[in-house]
CSV table of N, CA and C in Angstrom, one decimal:
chain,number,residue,atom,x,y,z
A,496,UNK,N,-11.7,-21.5,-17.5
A,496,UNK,CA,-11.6,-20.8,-16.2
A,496,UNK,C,-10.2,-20.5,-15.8
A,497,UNK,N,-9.9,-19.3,-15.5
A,497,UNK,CA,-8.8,-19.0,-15.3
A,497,UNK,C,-8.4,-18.4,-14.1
A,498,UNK,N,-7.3,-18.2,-13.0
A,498,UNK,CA,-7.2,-17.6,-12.0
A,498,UNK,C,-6.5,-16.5,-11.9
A,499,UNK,N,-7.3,-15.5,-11.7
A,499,UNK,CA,-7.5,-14.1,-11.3
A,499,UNK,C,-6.4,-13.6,-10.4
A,500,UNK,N,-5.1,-13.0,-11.0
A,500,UNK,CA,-4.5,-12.1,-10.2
A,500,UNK,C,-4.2,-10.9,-10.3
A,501,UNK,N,-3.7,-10.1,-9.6
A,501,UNK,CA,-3.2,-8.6,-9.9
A,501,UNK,C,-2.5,-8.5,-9.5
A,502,UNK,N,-1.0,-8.3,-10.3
A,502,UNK,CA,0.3,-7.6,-10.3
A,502,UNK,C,0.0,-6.1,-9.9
A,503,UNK,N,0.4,-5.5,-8.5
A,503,UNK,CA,0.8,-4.0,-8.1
A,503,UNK,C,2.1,-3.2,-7.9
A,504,UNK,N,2.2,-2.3,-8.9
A,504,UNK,CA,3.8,-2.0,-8.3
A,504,UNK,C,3.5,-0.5,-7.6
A,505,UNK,N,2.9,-0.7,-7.0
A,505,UNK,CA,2.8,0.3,-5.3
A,505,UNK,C,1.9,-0.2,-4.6
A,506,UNK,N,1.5,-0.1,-3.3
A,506,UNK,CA,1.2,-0.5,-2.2
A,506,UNK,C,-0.6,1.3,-2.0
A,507,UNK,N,-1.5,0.7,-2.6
A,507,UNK,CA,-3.1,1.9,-2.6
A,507,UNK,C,-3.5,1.4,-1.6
A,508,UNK,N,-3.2,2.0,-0.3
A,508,UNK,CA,-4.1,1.8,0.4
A,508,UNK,C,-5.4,3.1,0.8
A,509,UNK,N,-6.5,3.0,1.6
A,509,UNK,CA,-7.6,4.0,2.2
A,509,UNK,C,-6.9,5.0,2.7
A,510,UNK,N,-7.6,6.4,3.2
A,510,UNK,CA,-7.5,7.1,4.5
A,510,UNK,C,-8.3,6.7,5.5
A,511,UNK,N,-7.7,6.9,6.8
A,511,UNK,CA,-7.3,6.3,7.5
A,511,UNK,C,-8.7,7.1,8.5
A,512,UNK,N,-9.4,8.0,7.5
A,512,UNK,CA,-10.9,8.4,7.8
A,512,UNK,C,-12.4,7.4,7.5
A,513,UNK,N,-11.8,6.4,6.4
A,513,UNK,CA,-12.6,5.4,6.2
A,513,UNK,C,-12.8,4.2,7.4
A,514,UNK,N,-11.4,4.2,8.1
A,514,UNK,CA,-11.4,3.5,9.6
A,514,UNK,C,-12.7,4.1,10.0
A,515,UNK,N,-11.9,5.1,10.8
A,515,UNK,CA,-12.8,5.6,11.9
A,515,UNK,C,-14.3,6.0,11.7
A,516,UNK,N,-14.7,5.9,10.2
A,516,UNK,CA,-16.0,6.2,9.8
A,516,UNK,C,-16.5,4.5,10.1
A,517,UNK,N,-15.8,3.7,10.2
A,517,UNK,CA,-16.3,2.5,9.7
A,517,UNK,C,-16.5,1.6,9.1
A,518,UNK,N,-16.1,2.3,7.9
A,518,UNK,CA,-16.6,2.0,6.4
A,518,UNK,C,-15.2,1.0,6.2
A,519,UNK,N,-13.8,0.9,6.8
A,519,UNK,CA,-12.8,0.0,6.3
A,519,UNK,C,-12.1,-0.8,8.0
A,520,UNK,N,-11.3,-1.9,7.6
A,520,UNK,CA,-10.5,-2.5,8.6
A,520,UNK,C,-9.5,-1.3,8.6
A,521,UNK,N,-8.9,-1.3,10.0
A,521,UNK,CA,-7.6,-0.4,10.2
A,521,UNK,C,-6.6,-0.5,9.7
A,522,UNK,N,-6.0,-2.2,8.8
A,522,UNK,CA,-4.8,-2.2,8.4
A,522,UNK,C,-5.5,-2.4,6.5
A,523,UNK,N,-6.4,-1.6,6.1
A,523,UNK,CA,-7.0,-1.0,5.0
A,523,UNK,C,-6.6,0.2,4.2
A,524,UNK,N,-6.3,0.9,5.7
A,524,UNK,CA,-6.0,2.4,5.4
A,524,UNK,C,-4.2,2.6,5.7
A,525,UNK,N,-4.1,3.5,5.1
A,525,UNK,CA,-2.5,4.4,5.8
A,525,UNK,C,-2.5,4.5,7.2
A,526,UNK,N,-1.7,4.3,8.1
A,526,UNK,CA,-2.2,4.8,9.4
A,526,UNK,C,-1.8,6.2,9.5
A,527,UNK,N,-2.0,7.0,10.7
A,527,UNK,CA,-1.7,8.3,11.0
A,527,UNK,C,-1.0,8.6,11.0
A,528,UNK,N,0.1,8.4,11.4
A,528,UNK,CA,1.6,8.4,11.4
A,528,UNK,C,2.6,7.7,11.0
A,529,UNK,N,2.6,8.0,9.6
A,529,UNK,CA,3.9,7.2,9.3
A,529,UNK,C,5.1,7.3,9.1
A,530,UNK,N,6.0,6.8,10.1
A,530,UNK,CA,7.8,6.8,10.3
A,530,UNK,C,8.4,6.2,10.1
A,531,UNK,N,9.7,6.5,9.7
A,531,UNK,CA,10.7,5.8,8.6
A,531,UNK,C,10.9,3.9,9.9
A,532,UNK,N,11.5,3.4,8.9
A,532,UNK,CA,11.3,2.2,9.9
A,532,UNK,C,10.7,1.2,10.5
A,533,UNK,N,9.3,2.1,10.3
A,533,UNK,CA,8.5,1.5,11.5
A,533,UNK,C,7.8,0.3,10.0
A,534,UNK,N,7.3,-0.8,10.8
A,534,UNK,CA,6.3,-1.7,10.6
A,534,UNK,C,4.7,-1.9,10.5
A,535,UNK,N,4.8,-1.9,9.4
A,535,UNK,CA,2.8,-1.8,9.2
A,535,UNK,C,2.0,-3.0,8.8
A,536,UNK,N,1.0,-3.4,9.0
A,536,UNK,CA,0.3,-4.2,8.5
A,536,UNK,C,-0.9,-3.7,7.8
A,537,UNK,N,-0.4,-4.5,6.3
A,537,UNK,CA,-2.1,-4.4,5.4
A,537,UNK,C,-2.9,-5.3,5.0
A,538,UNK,N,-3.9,-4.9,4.4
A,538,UNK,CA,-4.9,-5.7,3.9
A,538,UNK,C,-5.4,-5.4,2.9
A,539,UNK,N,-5.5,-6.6,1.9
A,539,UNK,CA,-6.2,-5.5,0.5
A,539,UNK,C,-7.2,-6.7,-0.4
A,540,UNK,N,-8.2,-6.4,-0.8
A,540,UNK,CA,-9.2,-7.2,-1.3
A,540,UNK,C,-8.6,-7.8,-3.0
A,541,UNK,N,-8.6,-9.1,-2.8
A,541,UNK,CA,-7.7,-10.1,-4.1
A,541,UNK,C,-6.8,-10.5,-4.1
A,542,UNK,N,-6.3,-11.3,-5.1
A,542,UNK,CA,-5.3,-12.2,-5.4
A,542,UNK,C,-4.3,-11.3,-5.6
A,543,UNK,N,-3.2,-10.6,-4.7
A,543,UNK,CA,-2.1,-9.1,-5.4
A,543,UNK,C,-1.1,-9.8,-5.3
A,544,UNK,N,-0.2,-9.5,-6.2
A,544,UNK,CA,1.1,-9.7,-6.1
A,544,UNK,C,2.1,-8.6,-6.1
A,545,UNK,N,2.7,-8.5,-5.6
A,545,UNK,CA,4.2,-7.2,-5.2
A,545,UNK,C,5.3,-7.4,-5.3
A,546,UNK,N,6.0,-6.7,-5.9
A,546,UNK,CA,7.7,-6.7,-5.7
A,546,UNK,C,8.3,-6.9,-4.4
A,547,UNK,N,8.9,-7.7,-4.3
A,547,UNK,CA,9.8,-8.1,-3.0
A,547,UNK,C,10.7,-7.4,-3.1
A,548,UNK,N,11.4,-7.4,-3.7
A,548,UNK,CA,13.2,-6.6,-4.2
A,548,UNK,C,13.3,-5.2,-3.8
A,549,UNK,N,12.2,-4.9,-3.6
A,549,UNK,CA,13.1,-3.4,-3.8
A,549,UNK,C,12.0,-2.6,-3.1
A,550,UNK,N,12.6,-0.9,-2.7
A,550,UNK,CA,11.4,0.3,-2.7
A,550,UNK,C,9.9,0.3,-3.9
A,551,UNK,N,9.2,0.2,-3.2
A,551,UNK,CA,7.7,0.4,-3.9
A,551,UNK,C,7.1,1.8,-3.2
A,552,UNK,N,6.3,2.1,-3.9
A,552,UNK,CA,5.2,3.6,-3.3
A,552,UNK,C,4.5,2.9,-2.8
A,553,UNK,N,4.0,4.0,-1.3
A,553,UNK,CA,2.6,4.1,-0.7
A,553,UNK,C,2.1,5.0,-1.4
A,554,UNK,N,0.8,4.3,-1.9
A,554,UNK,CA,0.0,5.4,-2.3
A,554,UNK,C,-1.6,5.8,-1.7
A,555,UNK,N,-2.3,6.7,-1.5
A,555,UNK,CA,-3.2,6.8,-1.2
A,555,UNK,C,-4.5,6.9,-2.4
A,556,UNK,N,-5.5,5.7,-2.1
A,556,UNK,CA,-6.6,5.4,-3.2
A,556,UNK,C,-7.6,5.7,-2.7
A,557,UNK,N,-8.6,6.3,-3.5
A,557,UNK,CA,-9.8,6.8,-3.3
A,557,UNK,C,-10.7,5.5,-3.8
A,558,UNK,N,-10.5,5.0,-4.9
A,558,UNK,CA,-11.4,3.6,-5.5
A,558,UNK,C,-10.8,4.1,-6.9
A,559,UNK,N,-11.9,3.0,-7.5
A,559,UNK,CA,-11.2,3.3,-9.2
A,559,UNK,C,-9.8,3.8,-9.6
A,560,UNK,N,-9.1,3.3,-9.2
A,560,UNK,CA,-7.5,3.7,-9.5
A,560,UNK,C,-7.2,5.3,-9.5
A,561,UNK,N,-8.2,5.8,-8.2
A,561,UNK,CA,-7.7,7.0,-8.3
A,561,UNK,C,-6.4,7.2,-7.1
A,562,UNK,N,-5.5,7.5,-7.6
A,562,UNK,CA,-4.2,7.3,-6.6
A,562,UNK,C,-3.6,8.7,-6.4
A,563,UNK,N,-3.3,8.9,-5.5
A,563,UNK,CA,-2.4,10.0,-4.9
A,563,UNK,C,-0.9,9.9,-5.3
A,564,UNK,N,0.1,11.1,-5.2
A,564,UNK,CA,1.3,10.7,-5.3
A,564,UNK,C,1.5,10.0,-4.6
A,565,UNK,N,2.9,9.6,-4.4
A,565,UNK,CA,3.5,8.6,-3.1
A,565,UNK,C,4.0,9.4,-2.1
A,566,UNK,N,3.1,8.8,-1.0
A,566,UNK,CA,3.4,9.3,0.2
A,566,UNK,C,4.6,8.4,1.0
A,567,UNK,N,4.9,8.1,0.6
A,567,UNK,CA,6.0,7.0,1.6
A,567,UNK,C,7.0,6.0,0.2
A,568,UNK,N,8.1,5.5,0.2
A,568,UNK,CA,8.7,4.8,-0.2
A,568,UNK,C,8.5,3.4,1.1
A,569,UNK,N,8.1,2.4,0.6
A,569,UNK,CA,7.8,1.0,1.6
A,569,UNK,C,8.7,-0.3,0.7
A,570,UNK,N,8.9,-1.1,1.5
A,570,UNK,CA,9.6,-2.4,1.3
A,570,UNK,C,8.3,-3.7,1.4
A,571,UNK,N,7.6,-4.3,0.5
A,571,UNK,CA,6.8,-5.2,1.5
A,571,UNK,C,7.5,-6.5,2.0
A,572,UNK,N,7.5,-6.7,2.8
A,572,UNK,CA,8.2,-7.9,3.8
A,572,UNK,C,7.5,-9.2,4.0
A,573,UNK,N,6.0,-8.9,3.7
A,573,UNK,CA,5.5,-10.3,3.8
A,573,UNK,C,4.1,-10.3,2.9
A,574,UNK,N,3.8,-11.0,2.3
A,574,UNK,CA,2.7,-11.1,1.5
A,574,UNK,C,1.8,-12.3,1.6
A,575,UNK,N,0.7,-12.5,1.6
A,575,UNK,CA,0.0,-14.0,1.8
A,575,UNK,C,-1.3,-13.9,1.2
A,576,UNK,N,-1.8,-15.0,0.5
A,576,UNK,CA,-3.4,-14.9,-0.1
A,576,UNK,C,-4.0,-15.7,1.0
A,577,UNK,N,-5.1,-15.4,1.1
A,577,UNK,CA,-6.0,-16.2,2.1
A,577,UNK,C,-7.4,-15.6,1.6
A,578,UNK,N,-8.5,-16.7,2.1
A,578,UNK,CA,-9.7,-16.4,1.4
A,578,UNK,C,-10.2,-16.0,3.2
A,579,UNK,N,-11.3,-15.2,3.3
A,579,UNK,CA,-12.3,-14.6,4.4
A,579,UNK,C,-13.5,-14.6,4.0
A,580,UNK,N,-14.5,-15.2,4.6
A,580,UNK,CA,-15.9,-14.7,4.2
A,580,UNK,C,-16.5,-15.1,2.5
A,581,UNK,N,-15.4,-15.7,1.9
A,581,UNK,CA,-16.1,-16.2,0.3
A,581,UNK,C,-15.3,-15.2,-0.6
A,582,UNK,N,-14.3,-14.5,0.1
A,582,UNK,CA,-13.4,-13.8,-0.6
A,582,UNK,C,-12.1,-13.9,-0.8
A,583,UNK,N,-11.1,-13.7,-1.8
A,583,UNK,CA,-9.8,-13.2,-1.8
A,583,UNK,C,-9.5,-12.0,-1.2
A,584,UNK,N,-7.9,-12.6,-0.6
A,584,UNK,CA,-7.7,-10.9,0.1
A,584,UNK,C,-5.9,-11.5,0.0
A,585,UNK,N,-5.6,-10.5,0.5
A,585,UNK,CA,-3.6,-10.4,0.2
A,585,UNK,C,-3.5,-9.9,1.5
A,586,UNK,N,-3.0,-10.2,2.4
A,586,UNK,CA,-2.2,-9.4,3.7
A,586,UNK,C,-1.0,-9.6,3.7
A,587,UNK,N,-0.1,-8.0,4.5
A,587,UNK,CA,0.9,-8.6,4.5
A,587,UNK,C,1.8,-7.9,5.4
A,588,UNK,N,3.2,-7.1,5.2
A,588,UNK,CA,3.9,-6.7,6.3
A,588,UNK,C,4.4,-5.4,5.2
A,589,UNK,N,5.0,-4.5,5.5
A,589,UNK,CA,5.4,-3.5,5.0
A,589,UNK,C,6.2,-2.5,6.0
A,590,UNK,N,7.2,-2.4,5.1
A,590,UNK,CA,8.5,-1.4,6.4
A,590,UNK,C,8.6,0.2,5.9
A,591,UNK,N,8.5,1.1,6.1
A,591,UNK,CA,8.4,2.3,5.6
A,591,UNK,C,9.9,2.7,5.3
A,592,UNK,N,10.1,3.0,4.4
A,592,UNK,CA,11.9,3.6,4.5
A,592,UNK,C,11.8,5.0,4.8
A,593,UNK,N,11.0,5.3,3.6
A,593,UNK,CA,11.2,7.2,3.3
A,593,UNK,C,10.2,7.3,3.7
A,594,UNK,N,9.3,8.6,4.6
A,594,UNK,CA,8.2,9.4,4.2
A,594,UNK,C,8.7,10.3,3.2
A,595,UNK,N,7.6,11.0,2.4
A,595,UNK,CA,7.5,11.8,1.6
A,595,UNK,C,6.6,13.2,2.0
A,596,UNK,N,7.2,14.6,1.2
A,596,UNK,CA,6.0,15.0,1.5
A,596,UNK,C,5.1,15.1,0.5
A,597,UNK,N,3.5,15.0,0.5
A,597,UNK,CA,2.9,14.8,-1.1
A,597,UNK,C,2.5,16.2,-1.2
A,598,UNK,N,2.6,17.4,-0.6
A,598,UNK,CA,2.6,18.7,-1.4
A,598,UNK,C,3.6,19.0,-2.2
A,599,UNK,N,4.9,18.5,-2.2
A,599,UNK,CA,5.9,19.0,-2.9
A,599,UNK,C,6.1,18.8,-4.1
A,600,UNK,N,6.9,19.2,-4.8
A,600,UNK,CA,7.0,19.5,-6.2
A,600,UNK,C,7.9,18.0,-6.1
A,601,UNK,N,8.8,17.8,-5.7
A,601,UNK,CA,10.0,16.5,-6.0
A,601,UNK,C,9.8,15.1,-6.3
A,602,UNK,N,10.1,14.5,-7.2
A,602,UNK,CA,9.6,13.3,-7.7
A,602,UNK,C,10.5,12.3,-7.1
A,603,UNK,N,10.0,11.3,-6.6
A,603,UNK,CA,10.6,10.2,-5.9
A,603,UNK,C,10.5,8.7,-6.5
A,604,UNK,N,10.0,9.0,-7.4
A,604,UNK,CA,9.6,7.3,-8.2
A,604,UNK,C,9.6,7.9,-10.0
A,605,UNK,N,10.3,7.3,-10.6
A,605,UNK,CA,10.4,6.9,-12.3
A,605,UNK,C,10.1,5.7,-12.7
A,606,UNK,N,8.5,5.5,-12.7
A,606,UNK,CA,8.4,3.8,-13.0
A,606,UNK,C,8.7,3.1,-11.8
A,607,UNK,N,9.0,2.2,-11.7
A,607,UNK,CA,9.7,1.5,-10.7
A,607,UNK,C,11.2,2.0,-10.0
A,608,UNK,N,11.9,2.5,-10.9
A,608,UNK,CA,12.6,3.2,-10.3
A,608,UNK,C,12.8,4.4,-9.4
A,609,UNK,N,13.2,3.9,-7.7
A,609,UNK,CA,13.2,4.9,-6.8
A,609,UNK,C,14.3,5.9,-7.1
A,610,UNK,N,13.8,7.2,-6.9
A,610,UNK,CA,15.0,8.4,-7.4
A,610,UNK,C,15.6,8.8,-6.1
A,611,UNK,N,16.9,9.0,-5.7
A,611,UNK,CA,17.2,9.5,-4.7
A,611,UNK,C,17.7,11.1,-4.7
């Protein structure tokens, strides 16, 4: 028996339509507005682990690893496993540096490396 974790090098969270439908917790999704700076809280189902060190992507997930470009360059600032209801989950803190915009042509991430 072995213990189950997941290494993420970006930050997949919902739209923030799955809130208000219901269907997710509010620190699940992206929130509406996101500005450079500012402080978010998420939530994400399992055992995850994140890069502390450095810029990571926000990205937006539909399920099955379907991911959006990066909408945001984020720092996560605080990470924690805790079990809820008979589950694994990861919450944690996250600072936004950059928004991006995700129509544009301009690439902001090479692998882990942030492009300036």
């Amino acid at each position: 028996m072995g213990i189950k974790i997941e290494f993420n090098p970006d930050l997949a969270l919902r739209n923030i339509a799955e809130f208000k439908a219901g269907k997710r917790k509010e620190v699940e999704c992206i929130p509406e507005k996101l500005e450079n700076g500012k402080i978010f809280e998420f939530l994400k189902e399992g055992q995850r682990n994140y890069w502390l060190e450095g810029e990571i992507p926000l990205v937006e997930t539909k399920g099955n690893q379907q991911l959006s470009r990066p909408l945001a360059s984020i720092v996560i600032i605080e990470a924690t496993h805790l079990a809820l209801e008979g589950k694994l989950f990861t919450k944690g803190k996250y600072k936004v540096i950059d928004v991006f915009n995700p129509k544009g042509k301009k690439i902001y991430f090479e692998a882990m490396a942030r492009i300036k």
